[in-house]
Amino acid sequence: GNSVTQMEGPVTLSEEAFLTINCTYTATGYPSLFWYVQYPGEGLQLLLKATKADDKGSNKGFEATYRKETTSFHLEKGSVQVSDSAVYFCALSGSSSNTGKLIFGQGTTLQVKP
Amino acid sequence: NAGVMQNPRHLVRRRGQEARLRCSPMKGHSHVYWYRQLPEEGLKFMVYLQKENIIDESGMPKERFSAEFPKEGPSILRIQQVVRGDSAAYFCASSPLQPGQGITEAFFGQGTRLTVV
């Protein structure tokens, strides 16, 4: 079945450091891919998305490219801020599915220190 | 346009009691999804509903859990005879699009944190 695997956290960085959070997936068909962010005590917010191979999603300085050949959707940011501290979830939604449900990775906690 | 509204935000129940979690989707959204997040884990799909219909309940425990989305009013996730293992954050999401027709972008509520004591 479909699944998502993320790098384990926590990831601890200093402010202005480069961020990479790895995400790989297993899916049949051509899924859409998403990154969601969860701040402490809050729900999930959509950060960015990509719907087909080689698409690049971007938002708030974050980027991720849909790589079908490596089945990956790694999240990157060139210079992190303390306010980026949160839990990041990679997810997929199968285009062949008729339910629209999301399958999430286990989440990666990012801690950014001043 | 208000977002997805869940209530209560926090719910404490004793073992054996019933828990009722409510979710009002965004205006114009007719698709609702419930997810459960156990401590230190990702979100796990539970159930997908449209108005008055359960479309996919493949993630629902076979006993004690039920969900509905009536024609009028919020979606309800009901847990009967709660046990300590039900303690988790329960998130509702809604979608404006018909699944299978392209992007499924889900908008999440802030969740209900259930604690069973």
Short mmCIF file of C-alpha atoms in Angstrom, two decimals:
data_model
loop_
_atom_site.label_atom_id
_atom_site.label_comp_id
_atom_site.label_asym_id
_atom_site.label_seq_id
_atom_site.Cartn_x
_atom_site.Cartn_y
_atom_site.Cartn_z
CA GLY A 1 0.00 0.00 0.00
CA ASN A 2 0.90 3.66 -0.13
CA SER A 3 3.30 4.96 2.50
CA VAL A 4 5.50 7.92 3.40
CA THR A 5 8.83 7.83 5.23
CA GLN A 6 10.48 10.88 6.74
CA MET A 7 13.86 11.37 8.33
CA GLU A 8 13.75 11.06 12.08
CA GLY A 9 14.07 14.09 14.26
CA PRO A 10 14.57 16.18 16.09
CA VAL A 11 16.58 18.32 13.74
CA THR A 12 18.36 21.10 15.59
CA LEU A 13 19.83 24.01 13.66
CA SER A 14 21.19 27.46 14.33
CA GLU A 15 19.41 30.44 12.86
CA GLU A 16 20.27 31.07 9.19
CA ALA A 17 21.43 27.48 8.64
CA PHE A 18 20.35 25.43 5.62
CA LEU A 19 17.53 22.96 6.16
CA THR A 20 16.82 19.65 4.47
CA ILE A 21 14.14 17.23 5.67
CA ASN A 22 14.08 14.04 3.65
CA CYS A 23 10.83 12.43 2.51
CA THR A 24 10.39 9.35 0.34
CA TYR A 25 7.19 7.65 -0.65
CA THR A 26 5.74 4.44 -2.01
CA ALA A 27 2.63 4.74 -4.11
CA THR A 28 0.75 3.31 -7.02
CA GLY A 29 -0.25 5.67 -9.75
CA TYR A 30 0.64 9.36 -9.62
CA PRO A 31 0.03 10.83 -6.19
CA SER A 32 -0.01 14.47 -5.20
CA LEU A 33 2.58 15.35 -2.58
CA PHE A 34 2.33 17.80 0.30
CA TRP A 35 4.25 19.29 3.17
CA TYR A 36 2.25 20.35 6.22
CA VAL A 37 3.56 22.24 9.26
CA GLN A 38 2.24 21.95 12.80
CA TYR A 39 3.11 24.61 15.37
CA PRO A 40 2.83 23.70 19.07
CA GLY A 41 -0.75 23.16 20.14
CA GLU A 42 -2.12 23.90 16.69
CA GLY A 43 -3.56 22.02 13.76
CA LEU A 44 -1.81 21.36 10.48
CA GLN A 45 -1.26 24.07 7.92
CA LEU A 46 -0.49 23.35 4.29
CA LEU A 47 3.03 24.58 3.55
CA LEU A 48 3.42 23.58 -0.09
CA LYS A 49 2.33 20.99 -2.63
CA ALA A 50 3.18 19.41 -5.99
CA THR A 51 0.89 17.42 -8.22
CA LYS A 52 3.14 15.87 -10.87
CA ALA A 53 6.70 14.82 -11.51
CA ASP A 54 9.30 17.64 -11.59
CA ASP A 55 6.85 20.15 -10.10
CA LYS A 56 8.41 22.39 -7.49
CA GLY A 57 6.25 23.59 -4.63
CA SER A 58 7.37 26.70 -2.74
CA ASN A 59 6.12 28.93 0.05
CA LYS A 60 7.67 31.17 2.72
CA GLY A 61 11.19 30.31 1.54
CA PHE A 62 10.57 26.56 1.67
CA GLU A 63 10.86 24.43 -1.47
CA ALA A 64 10.33 20.81 -2.45
CA THR A 65 10.61 19.11 -5.84
CA TYR A 66 8.55 16.07 -6.84
CA ARG A 67 11.14 13.49 -7.98
CA LYS A 68 9.46 10.48 -9.48
CA GLU A 69 12.71 8.70 -10.33
CA THR A 70 13.81 8.69 -6.69
CA THR A 71 10.25 8.76 -5.24
CA SER A 72 11.25 11.69 -3.06
CA PHE A 73 9.90 15.09 -2.00
CA HIS A 74 12.60 16.57 0.21
CA LEU A 75 11.88 19.87 1.98
CA GLU A 76 14.55 22.59 1.85
CA LYS A 77 15.04 26.12 3.10
CA GLY A 78 18.13 28.19 2.58
CA SER A 79 18.08 30.11 5.87
CA VAL A 80 15.91 29.03 8.77
CA GLN A 81 14.53 31.30 11.48
CA VAL A 82 13.57 30.61 15.08
CA SER A 83 9.93 31.00 14.02
CA ASP A 84 10.30 27.95 11.74
CA SER A 85 10.51 25.69 14.80
CA ALA A 86 7.63 23.24 14.36
CA VAL A 87 6.80 19.70 13.30
CA TYR A 88 6.84 19.07 9.55
CA PHE A 89 4.78 16.34 7.92
CA CYS A 90 5.18 14.94 4.44
CA ALA A 91 1.99 13.48 2.95
CA LEU A 92 0.58 12.03 -0.22
CA SER A 93 -2.84 11.83 -1.76
CA GLY A 94 -3.27 9.19 -4.42
CA SER A 95 -4.80 10.48 -7.62
CA SER A 96 -6.14 7.00 -8.28
CA SER A 97 -7.87 6.97 -4.94
CA ASN A 98 -11.52 7.82 -4.79
CA THR A 99 -11.46 8.93 -1.19
CA GLY A 100 -9.02 11.82 -1.22
CA LYS A 101 -7.52 10.80 2.09
CA LEU A 102 -3.99 11.80 3.01
CA ILE A 103 -1.26 9.41 4.10
CA PHE A 104 1.24 11.07 6.41
CA GLY A 105 4.81 10.43 7.40
CA GLN A 106 5.63 10.30 11.09
CA GLY A 107 6.68 13.95 11.24
CA THR A 108 10.04 15.62 11.80
CA THR A 109 10.54 18.09 14.62
CA LEU A 110 12.66 21.11 13.76
CA GLN A 111 14.23 23.20 16.50
CA VAL A 112 15.97 26.42 15.46
CA LYS A 113 18.18 28.10 18.04
CA PRO A 114 19.07 31.80 18.01
CA ASN B 1 -14.48 32.70 5.70
CA ALA B 2 -13.96 30.86 8.94
CA GLY B 3 -11.67 27.87 8.91
CA VAL B 4 -12.46 24.37 10.03
CA MET B 5 -13.87 24.61 13.54
CA GLN B 6 -13.47 21.83 16.06
CA ASN B 7 -14.81 21.69 19.57
CA PRO B 8 -14.04 21.20 22.26
CA ARG B 9 -10.31 21.92 22.03
CA HIS B 10 -9.66 19.81 25.11
CA LEU B 11 -11.78 17.00 26.47
CA VAL B 12 -11.22 14.92 29.58
CA ARG B 13 -13.19 11.72 30.06
CA ARG B 14 -13.06 8.93 32.61
CA ARG B 15 -12.66 5.38 31.41
CA GLY B 16 -16.00 4.01 30.28
CA GLN B 17 -17.56 7.37 29.41
CA GLU B 18 -18.48 8.58 25.95
CA ALA B 19 -16.58 11.24 24.01
CA ARG B 20 -18.24 13.34 21.31
CA LEU B 21 -16.03 15.43 19.07
CA ARG B 22 -17.49 18.02 16.71
CA CYS B 23 -16.24 19.42 13.45
CA SER B 24 -17.75 22.17 11.32
CA PRO B 25 -16.11 22.22 7.87
CA MET B 26 -15.24 25.36 5.98
CA LYS B 27 -18.15 27.03 4.24
CA GLY B 28 -18.89 25.31 0.97
CA HIS B 29 -16.95 22.15 1.83
CA SER B 30 -18.92 18.93 1.75
CA HIS B 31 -16.07 16.46 2.34
CA VAL B 32 -14.88 15.79 5.88
CA TYR B 33 -12.00 13.62 7.08
CA TRP B 34 -11.07 12.58 10.60
CA TYR B 35 -7.50 11.75 11.64
CA ARG B 36 -5.98 10.61 14.91
CA GLN B 37 -2.56 11.63 16.14
CA LEU B 38 -1.06 9.57 18.91
CA PRO B 39 1.78 11.10 20.96
CA GLU B 40 5.03 11.35 18.97
CA GLU B 41 3.38 9.92 15.86
CA GLY B 42 2.01 11.15 12.58
CA LEU B 43 -1.62 11.46 11.68
CA LYS B 44 -3.54 8.30 10.84
CA PHE B 45 -6.61 8.42 8.63
CA MET B 46 -9.81 7.26 10.32
CA VAL B 47 -12.83 8.07 8.19
CA TYR B 48 -14.01 10.09 5.21
CA LEU B 49 -17.56 11.39 5.02
CA GLN B 50 -19.75 13.39 2.72
CA LYS B 51 -23.09 14.77 3.75
CA GLU B 52 -25.15 11.87 5.18
CA ASN B 53 -22.73 9.27 3.79
CA ILE B 54 -19.68 7.41 5.04
CA ILE B 55 -17.40 6.99 2.05
CA ASP B 56 -14.33 5.33 3.55
CA GLU B 57 -14.05 4.08 7.12
CA SER B 58 -11.05 1.84 6.59
CA GLY B 59 -9.12 3.52 9.41
CA MET B 60 -11.83 3.31 12.06
CA PRO B 61 -11.48 0.83 14.89
CA LYS B 62 -14.12 -1.85 14.51
CA GLU B 63 -15.69 -1.25 17.89
CA ARG B 64 -16.70 1.78 19.98
CA PHE B 65 -15.96 4.35 17.25
CA SER B 66 -18.54 5.89 14.95
CA ALA B 67 -18.82 8.99 12.80
CA GLU B 68 -21.58 10.90 11.11
CA PHE B 69 -22.00 13.99 8.98
CA PRO B 70 -25.70 14.88 8.96
CA LYS B 71 -27.42 17.04 6.39
CA GLU B 72 -27.54 19.87 8.90
CA GLY B 73 -24.96 20.53 11.57
CA PRO B 74 -21.40 19.48 12.25
CA SER B 75 -19.71 16.17 11.74
CA ILE B 76 -19.50 14.11 14.94
CA LEU B 77 -16.87 11.57 15.92
CA ARG B 78 -18.20 9.46 18.76
CA ILE B 79 -16.14 7.19 20.97
CA GLN B 80 -18.06 4.98 23.35
CA GLN B 81 -16.67 3.48 26.54
CA VAL B 82 -13.35 5.26 26.21
CA VAL B 83 -10.12 3.62 27.31
CA ARG B 84 -6.73 5.16 28.11
CA GLY B 85 -5.42 4.15 24.69
CA ASP B 86 -7.96 6.50 23.08
CA SER B 87 -6.04 9.49 24.48
CA ALA B 88 -4.84 11.38 21.42
CA ALA B 89 -5.37 14.47 19.32
CA TYR B 90 -8.23 14.10 16.85
CA PHE B 91 -8.09 16.30 13.79
CA CYS B 92 -10.80 17.08 11.31
CA ALA B 93 -10.13 18.28 7.78
CA SER B 94 -12.42 19.45 5.02
CA SER B 95 -12.02 19.64 1.28
CA PRO B 96 -13.85 21.58 -1.42
CA LEU B 97 -12.99 19.25 -4.26
CA GLN B 98 -14.33 15.97 -5.50
CA PRO B 99 -11.64 13.35 -4.88
CA GLY B 100 -10.34 11.72 -8.02
CA GLN B 101 -10.57 14.94 -10.00
CA GLY B 102 -7.16 16.31 -9.19
CA ILE B 103 -5.64 18.00 -6.20
CA THR B 104 -7.10 17.14 -2.89
CA GLU B 105 -6.20 20.03 -0.65
CA ALA B 106 -7.40 19.49 2.87
CA PHE B 107 -7.83 22.26 5.42
CA PHE B 108 -7.35 21.19 9.01
CA GLY B 109 -8.95 22.27 12.23
CA GLN B 110 -6.97 22.87 15.42
CA GLY B 111 -7.89 19.50 16.80
CA THR B 112 -9.50 18.09 19.92
CA ARG B 113 -7.11 16.73 22.50
CA LEU B 114 -8.79 13.87 24.31
CA THR B 115 -7.43 12.71 27.63
CA VAL B 116 -8.85 9.60 29.23
CA VAL B 117 -8.22 9.32 32.96
#
